[in-house]
Amino acid sequence: MTSRAHIAMFSIAAHGHVNPSLEVIRELVARGHRVTYAIPPAFAEKVAGTGAEPKLWNSTLPGPDADPDAWGSTLLDNVEPFLADAIQALPQLIEAYEGDEPDLVLHDITSYPARVLAHRWGVPAVSLSPNLVAWEGYEQEVGEPMWEEPLKTERGQAYYARFRAWLTENGITMHPDDFSGRPARSLVLIPKALQPNADRVDETTYTFVGACQGDRSAEGEWERPADAEKVVLVSLGSSFTKQPAFYRECVRAFGDLPGWHLVLQVGRHVDPAELGEIPGNVEVRSWVPQLAILRQADLFVTHAGAGGSQEGLATATPMIAVPQAVDQFGNADLLQALGVARKLLTEEATAEALRTTALALVDDSEAARRLEEIQAEMAREGGTRRAADLIEAELAAARRA
């Protein structure tokens, strides 16, 4: 047993970034460590439920229930708010931890202040990545082409200049790309099956511990209707849910389909009235206990976010992937390549295409076989307990140094 330590976790107020870390935090608390969790107030209650102590700070990012349009549409629209938020958050976090510095920093990939603070305090930092990580060659294959055009603009150059100046001011000489994308140590909270070019990932830095899902009973239960021969869950996650036209196609695809029951999560930005008449075999919710439903479902229509994708794999549920943004397109391609999903772009996801794809997929024995194989591989990755073991190993190594 590693002696009791103060471990500080840092994240942003976004479900897809906070949720994957919670079971790891709960396990560290159960092992006797004091864990603080720096988080905006919207997630204070959820964090406190793990036994960690919330350290509150105010963020300038769109909140967890913000309209997706608030994030903008271009690369610079997406990255500038994170840098601006980091710069204004750092003084708040310095003050919050004054006289209460931790022995080790854990941080989500979006938490730039965490690495700065670890540097200031002289303590190890471990990234908890809720999605794919960089492989050898990533910068040349993905990063440089993606930034080629933005870097020709005054705005793109100003972004990098501001990032470099902030790092320099805090005694860090790393390039901004390495600072944000190349952690010293990372635990990857997705199964290796979801990592592109997994054979080119440096496993001295990155360790795949897989899904850390834990007991989700607090989120509520769900009971499969007794007369349902097939259950399909449709969910586009928590951020990119403003898709009433797509939801209408889902109702057309599965409503009144004999023997089928549709659970349709529409998020907070769609009024069910926009969907027209709802058949009796369709339940429309703003939010659902996703994992509880997937454990009983026959099909998952998902945006292919990292969290949803791994929950589909962990429950061996075949998927129709309808990606909406960022890494979801790559995840959808990967799931299809694994043989466990079919990809449909939003404009292709008509009622007819959804129904045809669904009927074929739920009867696909090869997809079922692959799902069972991947589910077993994920179980061997170790999940929550292995993540906590590795964090304690980092603590022990730091104490020996």
Coordinates of C-alpha atoms in Angstrom, one line a residue, residues 129-296:
S129 CA -6.9 10.9 -21.6
P130 CA -10.6 10.3 -22.3
N131 CA -9.9 9.8 -26.0
L132 CA -7.3 8.9 -28.6
V133 CA -3.6 9.9 -28.0
A134 CA -0.8 10.9 -30.4
W135 CA 1.1 8.1 -32.1
E136 CA 4.7 8.3 -33.6
G137 CA 4.2 10.4 -36.7
Y138 CA 0.9 12.0 -35.5
E139 CA 2.2 15.6 -35.9
Q140 CA 3.3 15.0 -39.5
E141 CA 0.2 13.0 -40.5
V142 CA -2.5 15.0 -38.7
G143 CA -1.3 18.0 -36.8
E144 CA 0.7 19.8 -39.5
P145 CA -1.9 19.4 -42.3
M146 CA -4.6 20.5 -40.0
W147 CA -2.8 23.7 -39.0
E148 CA -1.3 24.5 -42.4
E149 CA -4.0 27.0 -43.5
P150 CA -4.7 28.5 -40.0
L151 CA -1.0 29.2 -39.5
K152 CA -1.0 31.4 -42.6
T153 CA -3.4 33.8 -41.0
E154 CA -2.7 36.6 -38.6
R155 CA -5.2 35.1 -36.2
G156 CA -3.5 31.7 -36.2
Q157 CA -0.1 33.2 -35.7
A158 CA -1.4 35.3 -32.8
Y159 CA -2.8 32.2 -31.2
Y160 CA 0.6 30.5 -31.1
A161 CA 2.4 33.7 -30.0
R162 CA 0.0 34.1 -27.1
F163 CA 0.4 30.4 -26.2
R164 CA 4.2 30.6 -26.3
A165 CA 4.3 33.8 -24.3
W166 CA 2.2 32.3 -21.6
L167 CA 4.4 29.2 -21.3
T168 CA 7.5 31.3 -21.3
E169 CA 6.1 33.5 -18.5
N170 CA 5.6 30.3 -16.5
G171 CA 9.1 28.9 -17.1
I172 CA 8.2 26.4 -19.7
T173 CA 10.2 26.1 -22.9
M174 CA 8.2 23.4 -24.6
H175 CA 6.5 24.1 -28.0
P176 CA 2.7 24.6 -27.5
D177 CA 1.9 21.5 -29.5
D178 CA 4.1 19.3 -27.3
F179 CA 2.8 21.0 -24.2
S180 CA -0.8 20.3 -25.1
G181 CA -0.4 17.0 -27.0
R182 CA 2.6 15.2 -25.6
P183 CA 2.3 14.5 -21.8
A184 CA 5.2 13.2 -19.8
R185 CA 2.9 10.3 -18.6
S186 CA -0.6 9.4 -19.7
L187 CA -3.2 6.8 -18.7
V188 CA -5.5 6.3 -21.6
L189 CA -9.1 5.8 -20.5
I190 CA -10.3 4.1 -23.7
P191 CA -9.7 0.6 -24.9
K192 CA -6.7 0.0 -27.1
A193 CA -9.2 -1.2 -29.8
L194 CA -10.4 2.5 -30.2
Q195 CA -6.9 3.9 -30.7
P196 CA -5.9 4.6 -34.3
N197 CA -2.4 3.3 -35.1
A198 CA -2.1 1.7 -31.7
D199 CA 1.0 -0.2 -32.8
R200 CA 2.8 3.2 -33.1
V201 CA 1.9 4.5 -29.7
D202 CA 4.8 4.9 -27.3
E203 CA 3.8 2.6 -24.4
T204 CA 6.5 3.9 -22.1
T205 CA 4.5 7.1 -22.0
Y206 CA 0.9 5.9 -22.7
T207 CA -0.8 3.0 -20.9
F208 CA -4.2 1.9 -22.1
V209 CA -6.2 1.0 -19.0
G210 CA -9.5 0.9 -20.9
A211 CA -13.0 1.7 -19.7
C212 CA -13.3 2.9 -16.0
Q213 CA -17.1 2.7 -15.8
G214 CA -17.8 1.5 -12.2
D215 CA -21.2 1.4 -10.6
R216 CA -23.6 3.7 -12.4
S217 CA -26.7 2.9 -10.3
A218 CA -26.8 6.5 -9.0
E219 CA -27.7 7.6 -12.6
G220 CA -30.9 5.6 -12.4
E221 CA -32.2 2.3 -13.7
W222 CA -34.1 1.4 -16.9
E223 CA -36.4 -1.6 -17.5
R224 CA -36.7 -3.2 -20.8
P225 CA -40.4 -3.4 -21.9
A226 CA -41.6 -7.0 -21.6
D227 CA -42.9 -7.1 -25.2
A228 CA -39.8 -5.6 -26.8
E229 CA -38.1 -8.1 -29.1
K230 CA -35.4 -5.5 -30.0
V231 CA -34.3 -2.3 -28.2
V232 CA -32.5 0.5 -29.9
L233 CA -30.9 3.4 -28.1
V234 CA -30.3 6.6 -30.0
S235 CA -28.0 9.1 -28.3
L236 CA -25.7 11.9 -29.7
G237 CA -24.0 12.4 -26.3
S238 CA -24.2 15.6 -24.3
S239 CA -22.8 18.3 -26.6
F240 CA -23.9 17.9 -30.2
T241 CA -27.6 17.0 -29.6
K242 CA -29.3 19.8 -31.5
Q243 CA -30.5 17.6 -34.4
P244 CA -34.3 17.6 -34.6
A245 CA -34.4 16.5 -38.2
F246 CA -32.2 13.5 -37.5
Y247 CA -34.4 12.5 -34.5
R248 CA -37.5 12.7 -36.8
E249 CA -35.8 10.2 -39.1
C250 CA -35.1 7.9 -36.2
V251 CA -38.8 8.0 -35.1
R252 CA -39.7 7.2 -38.7
A253 CA -37.2 4.4 -38.9
F254 CA -38.1 2.6 -35.7
G255 CA -41.6 3.9 -34.7
D256 CA -44.1 1.1 -35.2
L257 CA -41.4 -1.3 -36.5
P258 CA -42.9 -4.6 -35.2
G259 CA -41.2 -5.9 -32.1
W260 CA -38.9 -2.9 -31.7
H261 CA -38.7 -0.3 -28.9
L262 CA -36.9 3.0 -29.4
V263 CA -35.3 5.0 -26.6
L264 CA -34.5 8.4 -28.0
Q265 CA -32.3 10.9 -26.1
V266 CA -32.7 14.3 -27.6
G267 CA -30.7 16.5 -25.1
R268 CA -31.7 19.9 -23.7
H269 CA -32.0 21.9 -26.9
V270 CA -34.7 20.0 -28.7
D271 CA -38.4 20.1 -27.7
P272 CA -40.1 16.7 -28.2
A273 CA -43.0 18.6 -29.8
E274 CA -40.6 19.2 -32.8
L275 CA -40.6 15.5 -33.5
G276 CA -44.3 15.3 -34.4
E277 CA -46.5 12.4 -33.3
I278 CA -44.6 9.9 -31.2
P279 CA -45.7 6.2 -31.7
G280 CA -46.3 4.1 -28.6
N281 CA -43.1 2.1 -29.0
V282 CA -40.9 5.2 -28.7
E283 CA -39.8 6.9 -25.5
V284 CA -38.3 10.4 -25.8
R285 CA -36.0 11.6 -23.1
S286 CA -33.8 14.7 -22.6
W287 CA -31.3 12.4 -20.7
V288 CA -31.0 8.7 -20.1
P289 CA -28.9 6.3 -17.9
Q290 CA -27.0 5.2 -21.0
L291 CA -25.0 2.3 -19.6
A292 CA -28.1 0.8 -17.9
I293 CA -29.9 0.8 -21.2
L294 CA -27.0 -0.5 -23.3
R295 CA -26.7 -3.5 -21.0
Q296 CA -30.2 -4.5 -22.2

